[in-house]
Short mmCIF file of C-alpha atoms (C1' of nucleotides) in Angstrom, two decimals:
data_model
loop_
_atom_site.label_atom_id
_atom_site.label_comp_id
_atom_site.label_asym_id
_atom_site.label_seq_id
_atom_site.Cartn_x
_atom_site.Cartn_y
_atom_site.Cartn_z
CA MET B 1 0.00 0.00 0.00
CA ALA B 2 1.22 3.50 -0.87
CA THR B 3 1.34 5.70 2.20
CA ARG B 4 0.87 9.39 1.43
CA THR B 5 3.22 11.81 3.03
CA ASP B 6 2.10 14.96 1.22
CA ALA B 7 -0.20 17.41 2.91
CA PRO B 8 -3.94 16.89 2.46
CA THR B 9 -5.48 19.04 -0.22
CA ARG B 10 -8.06 21.61 0.71
CA ARG B 11 -10.81 19.47 -0.78
CA GLU B 12 -9.80 16.64 1.51
CA GLN B 13 -9.71 18.90 4.55
CA ILE B 14 -13.20 20.08 3.77
CA LEU B 15 -14.54 16.58 3.24
CA LYS B 16 -13.06 15.39 6.50
CA GLU B 17 -14.47 18.23 8.56
CA ALA B 18 -17.81 18.06 6.80
CA ALA B 19 -18.03 14.36 7.60
CA ARG B 20 -17.32 15.02 11.25
CA LEU B 21 -19.85 17.83 11.48
CA PHE B 22 -22.56 15.99 9.52
CA ALA B 23 -22.10 12.97 11.78
CA GLU B 24 -22.32 15.10 14.90
CA ARG B 25 -25.32 17.22 14.10
CA GLY B 26 -26.82 15.87 10.93
CA PHE B 27 -26.74 17.24 7.41
CA HIS B 28 -29.40 19.87 8.00
CA GLY B 29 -27.99 20.72 11.39
CA VAL B 30 -24.72 22.05 9.97
CA GLY B 31 -24.38 25.31 8.07
CA VAL B 32 -21.88 26.00 5.32
CA ASP B 33 -20.38 28.75 7.45
CA GLU B 34 -19.55 26.17 10.09
CA ILE B 35 -17.89 23.85 7.62
CA GLY B 36 -15.91 26.75 6.26
CA ALA B 37 -14.85 27.85 9.73
CA ALA B 38 -13.66 24.31 10.48
CA VAL B 39 -11.06 24.61 7.71
CA GLY B 40 -10.30 28.28 8.27
CA ILE B 41 -12.18 29.86 5.40
CA SER B 42 -15.53 31.53 5.03
CA GLY B 43 -18.79 29.83 4.10
CA PRO B 44 -19.09 30.88 0.47
CA GLY B 45 -15.40 30.10 -0.01
CA LEU B 46 -16.38 26.46 -0.10
CA TYR B 47 -18.00 26.99 -3.47
CA ARG B 48 -14.56 27.21 -5.04
CA HIS B 49 -14.15 23.51 -4.25
CA PHE B 50 -17.64 22.05 -4.35
CA ALA B 51 -20.75 22.75 -6.35
CA GLY B 52 -22.76 22.94 -3.14
CA LYS B 53 -23.44 21.41 0.22
CA ASP B 54 -25.21 18.48 -1.39
CA ALA B 55 -22.16 17.71 -3.46
CA MET B 56 -20.05 17.27 -0.36
CA LEU B 57 -22.46 14.78 1.12
CA ALA B 58 -22.72 12.93 -2.16
CA GLU B 59 -18.98 12.62 -2.52
CA LEU B 60 -18.70 11.38 1.04
CA LEU B 61 -21.38 8.73 0.76
CA VAL B 62 -20.32 7.46 -2.64
CA GLY B 63 -16.75 7.35 -1.37
CA ILE B 64 -17.67 5.33 1.69
CA SER B 65 -19.70 2.76 -0.19
CA GLY B 66 -17.09 2.42 -2.88
CA GLN B 67 -14.27 2.08 -0.40
CA LEU B 68 -16.07 -0.64 1.53
CA LEU B 69 -16.89 -2.57 -1.62
CA THR B 70 -13.42 -2.23 -3.11
CA GLY B 71 -11.77 -3.36 0.09
CA ALA B 72 -14.07 -6.35 0.36
CA LYS B 73 -13.39 -7.39 -3.23
CA ARG B 74 -9.68 -7.13 -2.64
CA ARG B 75 -9.83 -9.26 0.46
CA LEU B 76 -11.97 -11.79 -1.34
CA ALA B 77 -9.46 -12.03 -4.16
CA GLU B 78 -6.50 -12.29 -1.81
CA ALA B 79 -7.98 -15.07 0.27
CA ASP B 80 -9.61 -16.91 -2.60
CA GLY B 81 -9.14 -20.63 -2.61
CA GLY B 82 -8.59 -20.61 1.14
CA PRO B 83 -11.17 -21.80 3.63
CA ALA B 84 -14.41 -19.84 3.52
CA GLY B 85 -14.17 -19.19 7.24
CA ALA B 86 -10.93 -17.31 6.73
CA VAL B 87 -12.51 -15.16 4.03
CA LEU B 88 -15.37 -14.28 6.34
CA ASP B 89 -12.86 -13.40 9.02
CA SER B 90 -11.08 -11.13 6.61
CA LEU B 91 -14.31 -9.35 5.69
CA ILE B 92 -15.14 -8.86 9.33
CA GLU B 93 -11.68 -7.52 10.01
CA GLY B 94 -11.92 -5.04 7.18
CA HIS B 95 -15.30 -3.76 8.26
CA ILE B 96 -14.12 -3.37 11.85
CA ASP B 97 -11.05 -1.42 10.77
CA PHE B 98 -13.27 0.91 8.85
CA ALA B 99 -15.78 1.26 11.69
CA LEU B 100 -13.07 2.07 14.19
CA ASP B 101 -11.03 4.39 11.98
CA ASP B 102 -13.82 6.35 10.34
CA ARG B 103 -16.60 6.56 12.85
CA PRO B 104 -18.13 9.72 11.43
CA LEU B 105 -18.42 8.12 8.03
CA ILE B 106 -20.05 5.03 9.50
CA THR B 107 -22.60 7.27 11.12
CA LEU B 108 -23.31 9.15 7.93
CA HIS B 109 -23.54 5.98 5.95
CA ASP B 110 -26.97 4.95 7.17
CA ARG B 111 -28.24 8.28 8.39
CA GLU B 112 -28.19 10.73 5.53
CA LEU B 113 -28.70 8.62 2.46
CA ASP B 114 -32.10 10.11 1.68
CA ARG B 115 -30.70 13.60 1.27
CA LEU B 116 -28.96 12.66 -1.98
CA ARG B 117 -30.04 13.41 -5.51
CA ASP B 118 -31.79 10.44 -7.10
CA SER B 119 -28.86 9.42 -9.25
CA ASP B 120 -26.37 9.56 -6.40
CA ARG B 121 -28.66 7.69 -4.08
CA LYS B 122 -29.16 4.96 -6.63
CA LEU B 123 -25.42 4.63 -7.06
CA VAL B 124 -24.81 4.38 -3.33
CA ARG B 125 -27.55 1.84 -2.88
CA GLN B 126 -26.15 -0.24 -5.69
CA LEU B 127 -22.72 -0.27 -4.11
CA GLN B 128 -24.22 -1.15 -0.75
CA ARG B 129 -26.21 -3.97 -2.30
CA GLN B 130 -23.14 -5.42 -3.94
CA TYR B 131 -21.29 -5.25 -0.64
CA VAL B 132 -24.09 -7.07 1.15
CA GLU B 133 -24.40 -9.75 -1.54
CA LEU B 134 -20.70 -10.38 -1.35
CA TRP B 135 -20.98 -11.05 2.37
CA VAL B 136 -24.07 -13.20 1.88
CA GLU B 137 -22.27 -15.44 -0.58
CA VAL B 138 -19.30 -15.96 1.70
CA LEU B 139 -21.54 -16.51 4.69
CA ARG B 140 -23.54 -19.19 2.91
CA GLU B 141 -20.36 -20.94 1.97
CA VAL B 142 -19.44 -21.15 5.62
CA TYR B 143 -22.96 -22.13 6.71
CA PRO B 144 -24.58 -23.94 3.77
CA ALA B 145 -27.68 -24.66 5.84
CA LEU B 146 -28.49 -20.97 5.97
CA ALA B 147 -31.24 -19.89 3.56
CA GLU B 148 -30.64 -16.76 1.57
CA PRO B 149 -33.19 -14.45 3.22
CA ALA B 150 -31.94 -15.45 6.66
CA ALA B 151 -28.36 -14.96 5.54
CA ARG B 152 -29.15 -11.47 4.30
CA SER B 153 -30.86 -10.56 7.54
CA ALA B 154 -27.92 -11.96 9.47
CA VAL B 155 -25.49 -9.85 7.46
CA HIS B 156 -27.50 -6.68 8.04
CA SER B 157 -27.68 -7.44 11.73
CA VAL B 158 -23.95 -8.00 12.02
CA PHE B 159 -23.42 -4.68 10.23
CA GLY B 160 -25.56 -3.16 12.94
CA LEU B 161 -23.35 -4.79 15.53
CA LEU B 162 -20.10 -3.66 13.95
CA ASN B 163 -21.40 -0.19 13.21
CA SER B 164 -22.22 0.31 16.87
CA THR B 165 -18.74 1.76 17.43
CA PRO B 166 -20.00 5.36 17.52
CA HIS B 167 -22.01 4.42 20.60
CA LEU B 168 -19.04 2.86 22.35
CA GLY B 169 -17.83 6.08 23.97
CA ARG B 170 -14.88 8.18 23.01
CA PRO B 171 -11.66 6.29 22.33
CA GLY B 172 -10.23 6.43 25.83
CA SER B 173 -13.12 4.97 27.72
CA LEU B 174 -12.53 1.96 25.49
CA PRO B 175 -10.27 -0.91 26.56
CA GLY B 176 -7.96 -0.05 23.69
CA ARG B 177 -8.41 -0.33 19.99
CA THR B 178 -6.99 -3.82 19.65
CA ALA B 179 -9.10 -5.25 22.43
CA THR B 180 -12.23 -3.59 21.06
CA ALA B 181 -11.54 -4.92 17.59
CA GLU B 182 -11.08 -8.40 18.97
CA LEU B 183 -14.27 -8.23 20.99
CA LEU B 184 -16.27 -7.07 18.02
CA HIS B 185 -14.75 -9.77 15.85
CA ARG B 186 -15.59 -12.52 18.33
CA MET B 187 -19.14 -11.23 18.69
CA ALA B 188 -19.67 -11.06 14.95
CA ARG B 189 -18.43 -14.61 14.57
CA GLY B 190 -20.62 -15.73 17.44
CA ALA B 191 -23.68 -14.04 15.96
CA PHE B 192 -23.09 -15.63 12.57
CA ALA B 193 -22.49 -19.03 14.13
CA ALA B 194 -25.75 -18.74 16.03
CA ALA B 195 -27.58 -17.70 12.88
CA GLY B 196 -26.00 -20.59 11.01
CA GLY B 197 -27.47 -23.12 13.36
CA ASP B 198 -24.74 -23.82 15.87
CA ALA B 199 -25.98 -24.23 19.37
CA ALA B 200 -25.13 -21.29 21.62
CA PRO B 201 -26.19 -22.42 25.08
CA TYR B 202 -25.70 -20.39 28.20
CA GLY B 203 -23.20 -21.28 30.90
CA MET Z 1 -52.21 -5.82 30.72
CA ALA Z 2 -54.99 -3.35 29.99
CA THR Z 3 -55.73 -3.24 26.29
CA ARG Z 4 -57.18 0.06 25.15
CA THR Z 5 -60.17 -0.03 22.93
CA ASP Z 6 -60.90 3.69 22.84
CA ALA Z 7 -59.87 5.78 19.87
CA PRO Z 8 -56.42 7.37 19.97
CA THR Z 9 -56.44 10.97 21.06
CA ARG Z 10 -55.33 13.64 18.65
CA ARG Z 11 -52.08 14.08 20.56
CA GLU Z 12 -51.32 10.41 20.07
CA GLN Z 13 -52.11 10.56 16.37
CA ILE Z 14 -49.73 13.46 15.99
CA LEU Z 15 -46.95 11.76 17.92
CA LYS Z 16 -47.29 8.60 15.86
CA GLU Z 17 -47.18 10.38 12.53
CA ALA Z 18 -44.40 12.67 13.67
CA ALA Z 19 -42.34 9.67 14.70
CA ARG Z 20 -42.84 8.05 11.32
CA LEU Z 21 -41.92 11.20 9.43
CA PHE Z 22 -38.94 12.06 11.61
CA ALA Z 23 -37.61 8.54 11.16
CA GLU Z 24 -38.07 8.72 7.41
CA ARG Z 25 -36.55 12.08 6.67
CA GLY Z 26 -34.98 13.33 9.88
CA PHE Z 27 -36.15 16.00 12.28
CA HIS Z 28 -35.02 18.91 10.17
CA GLY Z 29 -36.24 17.25 7.01
CA VAL Z 30 -39.88 17.36 8.05
CA GLY Z 31 -41.99 20.49 8.20
CA VAL Z 32 -44.82 21.16 10.59
CA ASP Z 33 -47.20 21.44 7.65
CA GLU Z 34 -46.36 17.88 6.71
CA ILE Z 35 -47.00 16.58 10.19
CA GLY Z 36 -50.27 18.45 10.26
CA ALA Z 37 -51.30 17.08 6.89
CA ALA Z 38 -50.58 13.56 8.09
CA VAL Z 39 -53.30 13.89 10.71
CA GLY Z 40 -55.65 15.97 8.59
CA ILE Z 41 -55.10 19.40 10.07
CA SER Z 42 -53.01 22.40 9.12
CA GLY Z 43 -49.48 23.10 10.27
CA PRO Z 44 -50.13 25.78 12.86
CA GLY Z 45 -53.04 23.73 14.18
CA LEU Z 46 -50.47 21.51 15.85
CA TYR Z 47 -49.70 24.31 18.29
CA ARG Z 48 -53.00 23.63 20.04
CA HIS Z 49 -51.51 20.32 21.16
CA PHE Z 50 -47.77 20.93 21.45
CA ALA Z 51 -45.64 23.87 22.42
CA GLY Z 52 -43.61 23.42 19.25
CA LYS Z 53 -41.88 20.98 16.99
CA ASP Z 54 -39.14 20.43 19.53
CA ALA Z 55 -41.68 19.43 22.14
CA MET Z 56 -42.93 16.61 19.93
CA LEU Z 57 -39.45 15.20 19.51
CA ALA Z 58 -38.75 15.52 23.21
CA GLU Z 59 -41.92 13.70 24.19
CA LEU Z 60 -41.14 10.95 21.70
CA LEU Z 61 -37.58 10.38 22.85
CA VAL Z 62 -38.33 10.56 26.55
CA GLY Z 63 -41.22 8.21 25.99
CA ILE Z 64 -39.09 5.68 24.16
CA SER Z 65 -36.34 5.63 26.74
CA GLY Z 66 -38.78 5.43 29.60
CA GLN Z 67 -40.75 2.67 27.96
CA LEU Z 68 -37.66 0.57 27.34
CA LEU Z 69 -36.43 1.03 30.88
CA THR Z 70 -39.81 0.36 32.48
CA GLY Z 71 -40.29 -2.78 30.44
CA ALA Z 72 -36.85 -4.05 31.34
CA LYS Z 73 -37.41 -3.41 35.04
CA ARG Z 74 -40.69 -5.27 34.91
CA ARG Z 75 -39.13 -8.25 33.19
CA LEU Z 76 -36.31 -8.25 35.69
CA ALA Z 77 -38.75 -8.27 38.59
CA GLU Z 78 -40.90 -11.00 37.04
CA ALA Z 79 -38.01 -13.34 36.37
CA ASP Z 80 -36.08 -12.55 39.52
CA GLY Z 81 -34.74 -15.52 41.38
CA GLY Z 82 -34.74 -17.59 38.21
CA PRO Z 83 -31.60 -18.42 36.23
CA ALA Z 84 -29.73 -15.37 34.96
CA GLY Z 85 -29.78 -16.78 31.45
CA ALA Z 86 -33.56 -16.69 31.44
CA VAL Z 87 -33.55 -13.05 32.56
CA LEU Z 88 -31.18 -12.16 29.76
CA ASP Z 89 -33.44 -13.98 27.32
CA SER Z 90 -36.38 -11.99 28.59
CA LEU Z 91 -34.52 -8.70 28.12
CA ILE Z 92 -33.57 -9.68 24.59
CA GLU Z 93 -37.13 -10.67 23.83
CA GLY Z 94 -38.45 -7.35 25.08
CA HIS Z 95 -35.98 -5.34 23.07
CA ILE Z 96 -36.74 -7.31 19.92
CA ASP Z 97 -40.47 -6.82 20.35
CA PHE Z 98 -39.89 -3.12 20.60
CA ALA Z 99 -37.50 -3.03 17.65
CA LEU Z 100 -39.93 -4.92 15.44
CA ASP Z 101 -43.09 -3.13 16.51
CA ASP Z 102 -41.81 0.42 16.65
CA ARG Z 103 -39.16 0.71 14.00
CA PRO Z 104 -39.54 4.45 13.54
CA LEU Z 105 -38.96 5.04 17.21
CA ILE Z 106 -35.88 2.83 17.20
CA THR Z 107 -34.50 4.91 14.38
CA LEU Z 108 -35.20 8.16 16.17
CA HIS Z 109 -33.75 6.87 19.37
CA ASP Z 110 -30.13 7.15 18.36
CA ARG Z 111 -30.44 9.62 15.52
CA GLU Z 112 -32.02 12.79 16.82
CA LEU Z 113 -30.94 12.93 20.44
CA ASP Z 114 -28.79 16.02 19.94
CA ARG Z 115 -31.73 18.14 18.82
CA LEU Z 116 -33.20 18.18 22.31
CA ARG Z 117 -33.04 20.93 24.89
CA ASP Z 118 -30.32 20.32 27.44
CA SER Z 119 -32.65 19.23 30.20
CA ASP Z 120 -34.53 16.79 28.01
CA ARG Z 121 -31.36 15.37 26.57
CA LYS Z 122 -29.95 14.79 30.01
CA LEU Z 123 -33.11 13.01 31.05
CA VAL Z 124 -33.05 10.75 28.01
CA ARG Z 125 -29.39 9.95 28.47
CA GLN Z 126 -29.97 9.08 32.08
CA LEU Z 127 -32.77 6.68 31.19
CA GLN Z 128 -30.62 5.13 28.47
CA ARG Z 129 -27.73 4.73 30.91
CA GLN Z 130 -29.94 2.98 33.43
CA TYR Z 131 -31.20 0.66 30.74
CA VAL Z 132 -27.67 -0.22 29.68
CA GLU Z 133 -26.48 -0.77 33.25
CA LEU Z 134 -29.38 -3.08 33.87
CA TRP Z 135 -28.33 -5.22 30.92
CA VAL Z 136 -24.69 -5.10 31.98
CA GLU Z 137 -25.51 -6.45 35.42
CA VAL Z 138 -27.55 -9.31 34.07
CA LEU Z 139 -24.95 -10.10 31.44
CA ARG Z 140 -22.16 -10.28 33.99
CA GLU Z 141 -24.23 -12.63 36.06
CA VAL Z 142 -24.45 -14.96 33.11
CA TYR Z 143 -20.80 -14.55 32.16
CA PRO Z 144 -18.89 -13.72 35.37
CA ALA Z 145 -15.57 -13.78 33.53
CA LEU Z 146 -16.63 -10.70 31.54
CA ALA Z 147 -15.05 -7.45 32.76
CA GLU Z 148 -17.33 -4.47 33.08
CA PRO Z 149 -15.98 -2.34 30.20
CA ALA Z 150 -16.15 -5.30 27.87
CA ALA Z 151 -19.65 -6.10 29.07
CA ARG Z 152 -20.77 -2.56 28.39
CA SER Z 153 -19.29 -2.63 24.91
CA ALA Z 154 -20.95 -5.97 24.29
CA VAL Z 155 -24.32 -4.61 25.35
CA HIS Z 156 -24.01 -1.59 23.06
CA SER Z 157 -23.00 -3.84 20.19
CA VAL Z 158 -25.95 -6.15 20.70
CA PHE Z 159 -28.21 -3.11 20.75
CA GLY Z 160 -26.73 -2.27 17.38
CA LEU Z 161 -27.53 -5.75 16.20
CA LEU Z 162 -31.11 -5.71 17.46
CA ASN Z 163 -31.73 -2.16 16.27
CA SER Z 164 -30.79 -3.16 12.75
CA THR Z 165 -34.42 -4.00 12.04
CA PRO Z 166 -35.02 -0.79 10.08
CA HIS Z 167 -32.41 -1.99 7.58
CA LEU Z 168 -34.04 -5.40 7.18
CA GLY Z 169 -36.41 -4.35 4.44
CA ARG Z 170 -40.11 -3.73 4.66
CA PRO Z 171 -42.12 -6.37 6.53
CA GLY Z 172 -42.94 -8.58 3.60
CA SER Z 173 -39.49 -9.21 2.30
CA LEU Z 174 -38.86 -10.65 5.74
CA PRO Z 175 -39.32 -14.37 6.47
CA GLY Z 176 -42.12 -13.45 8.87
CA ARG Z 177 -42.07 -11.68 12.16
CA THR Z 178 -41.70 -14.78 14.30
CA ALA Z 179 -38.82 -16.15 12.28
CA THR Z 180 -37.06 -12.79 12.28
CA ALA Z 181 -37.49 -12.44 16.02
CA GLU Z 182 -36.05 -15.91 16.54
CA LEU Z 183 -33.11 -15.23 14.28
CA LEU Z 184 -32.30 -11.99 16.06
CA HIS Z 185 -32.62 -13.68 19.41
CA ARG Z 186 -30.26 -16.50 18.48
CA MET Z 187 -27.73 -14.02 17.07
CA ALA Z 188 -27.84 -11.87 20.17
CA ARG Z 189 -27.28 -14.89 22.37
CA GLY Z 190 -24.48 -16.05 20.13
CA ALA Z 191 -22.81 -12.65 20.21
CA PHE Z 192 -23.01 -12.49 23.99
CA ALA Z 193 -21.69 -16.02 24.32
CA ALA Z 194 -18.74 -15.16 22.10
CA ALA Z 195 -18.07 -12.03 24.11
CA GLY Z 196 -18.31 -14.02 27.30
CA GLY Z 197 -15.52 -16.32 26.29
CA ASP Z 198 -17.25 -19.32 24.79
CA ALA Z 199 -15.51 -20.71 21.78
CA ALA Z 200 -17.36 -20.05 18.54
CA PRO Z 201 -15.42 -22.02 15.94
CA TYR Z 202 -16.41 -22.20 12.33
CA GLY Z 203 -17.64 -25.29 10.61
"C1'" DG L 1 5.51 42.62 -17.15
"C1'" DA L 2 0.89 41.71 -18.40
"C1'" DA L 3 -2.76 38.56 -18.33
"C1'" DA L 4 -5.01 34.79 -16.62
"C1'" DT L 5 -6.14 31.74 -12.89
"C1'" DG L 6 -6.82 30.12 -8.25
"C1'" DC L 7 -8.64 31.08 -3.97
"C1'" DG L 8 -10.44 34.05 -0.85
"C1'" DT L 9 -13.50 37.91 0.97
"C1'" DT L 10 -18.05 40.46 2.20
"C1'" DA L 11 -22.72 41.87 0.84
"C1'" DA L 12 -27.05 40.81 -0.98
"C1'" DC L 13 -30.84 37.78 -2.60
"C1'" DG L 14 -34.47 34.59 -2.06
"C1'" DC L 15 -36.53 30.71 -0.20
"C1'" DT L 16 -37.94 27.73 3.44
"C1'" DC L 17 -40.01 27.20 7.63
"C1'" DA L 18 -41.21 27.55 12.66
"C1'" DT L 19 -43.94 30.44 15.12
"C1'" DT L 20 -47.52 33.98 16.19
"C1'" DA L 21 -51.78 36.86 15.21
"C1'" DA L 22 -56.35 37.30 14.21
"C1'" DC L 23 -60.33 35.28 13.42
"C1'" DA L 24 -64.24 31.45 13.12
"C1'" DA L 25 -67.16 27.67 14.19
"C1'" DA L 26 -68.87 23.88 17.32
"C1'" DG L 27 -70.25 22.25 21.68
"C1'" DG L 28 -70.97 22.32 26.38
"C1'" DT L 29 -72.72 25.08 30.41
"C1'" DG L 30 -74.81 28.68 33.30
"C1'" DC R 1 -80.04 32.48 24.88
"C1'" DA R 2 -75.38 34.15 26.08
"C1'" DC R 3 -70.74 32.71 26.99
"C1'" DC R 4 -66.57 30.36 27.24
"C1'" DT R 5 -63.55 26.70 25.85
"C1'" DT R 6 -61.76 23.85 22.40
"C1'" DT R 7 -59.92 23.23 18.11
"C1'" DG R 8 -59.37 24.73 13.88
"C1'" DT R 9 -58.31 28.15 9.86
"C1'" DT R 10 -55.45 31.52 6.91
"C1'" DA R 11 -52.25 35.43 6.75
"C1'" DA R 12 -48.21 37.66 8.46
"C1'" DT R 13 -43.71 37.73 10.66
"C1'" DG R 14 -39.04 36.96 11.17
"C1'" DA R 15 -35.03 34.23 11.43
"C1'" DG R 16 -31.83 31.06 9.26
"C1'" DC R 17 -29.42 29.55 5.55
"C1'" DG R 18 -27.80 28.03 0.84
"C1'" DT R 19 -26.35 30.31 -2.95
"C1'" DT R 20 -24.77 33.99 -6.06
"C1'" DA R 21 -22.59 38.62 -7.11
"C1'" DA R 22 -18.94 41.61 -7.13
"C1'" DC R 23 -14.63 42.37 -5.95
"C1'" DG R 24 -9.33 41.70 -4.28
"C1'" DC R 25 -4.97 39.71 -4.42
"C1'" DA R 26 -1.20 36.28 -5.01
"C1'" DT R 27 0.94 33.31 -8.10
"C1'" DT R 28 1.77 31.30 -12.33
"C1'" DT R 29 2.29 31.58 -17.31
"C1'" DC R 30 3.40 33.28 -21.76
#
DNA sequence: GAAATGCGTTAACGCTCATTAACAAAGGTG
DNA sequence: CACCTTTGTTAATGAGCGTTAACGCATTTC
């Protein structure tokens, strides 16, 4: 992977701050002046970099969905041929990394989708659907007894579990990133196993 | 339980429709005229029943949190003395019922909290905290090896899992309410078991 | 060195939208 | 019947906010 050492461009600064603010107070709850102030320029100055407020949200949401899907495809290709369980583990790991590193984006992802123009929304939904289907296929390889509708529900539910990171308190009240990632991973596996039919008795 | 047979009061109609609309398009995305139209009156007519738009949201959110907490306390009292696993099952069942029956409220619950006046927000957060702590205590009874921070994270994550119902598609694409409830219940148990230290191997 | 371009600024416009004012009709109550 | 309360209505108000206009100033480019 190529690590960038150059300074972030102004566009990137804006997107990052906009994501944070949108996640904190919602798309409608944030004014362009605020976004501008967060990067040290005035509200209307943003229009040199984006067509409008909507455009920022669109770029963020399309970017998120695309990034998730691309990462998943890569992991699938890398681990192909290996045991299906390992592929599922890899998918889980990737999603957790994203959820822990980009909490604001995770929040936006299922909160502000409706605010998009039709075409953008369709694109995002399509990317999301592909991402889900990819998980469903891997999951059903691991648990062949699982019917497709149940598998899809299970995948959505595990996304809910993994995307709970924004509710986990600020990073500091957490037992450390590694421990949190491991806990989430174990829980996701446990949830899938239970959905797949394995007994999960108490005690 | 007393089942009401009388017609819903106008206040209740308004709250129900407001909840649905807020969940669909967000607090700021819905106008008072729309809420009014949904119950057959005009926008300003709402002010005969509520002090303002904010008041509707506040009453909804406080109501949700209170309802969840009250229900959990009742279940705890009913099942007290029995095995801790059964109490946990009862809590899960209650939360699932709520998540499946009142999807819009579940959505609002963690989406629009910041829009509240300080006092209301504090109240809601306090109710939420009590609800979480109640789960944490029961969970640690079932899995004594689980440290408190991990238990709290696990509870939040399972809430994420159970609250994923709004993403599960309209009731119709689902394999039926009962089956969905059972699936969610099994997954929640499996996730807790995995968090608690039980092995959850693949295959 | 002049012109174009990139990146800001502040002021003004226009629209949306919550809220309030002013008024009306129905129904109970003395 | 007269009166008050309840529950509406439509019109007006006023604030907030996204967007555009008009302008300034480095920096690059020919």
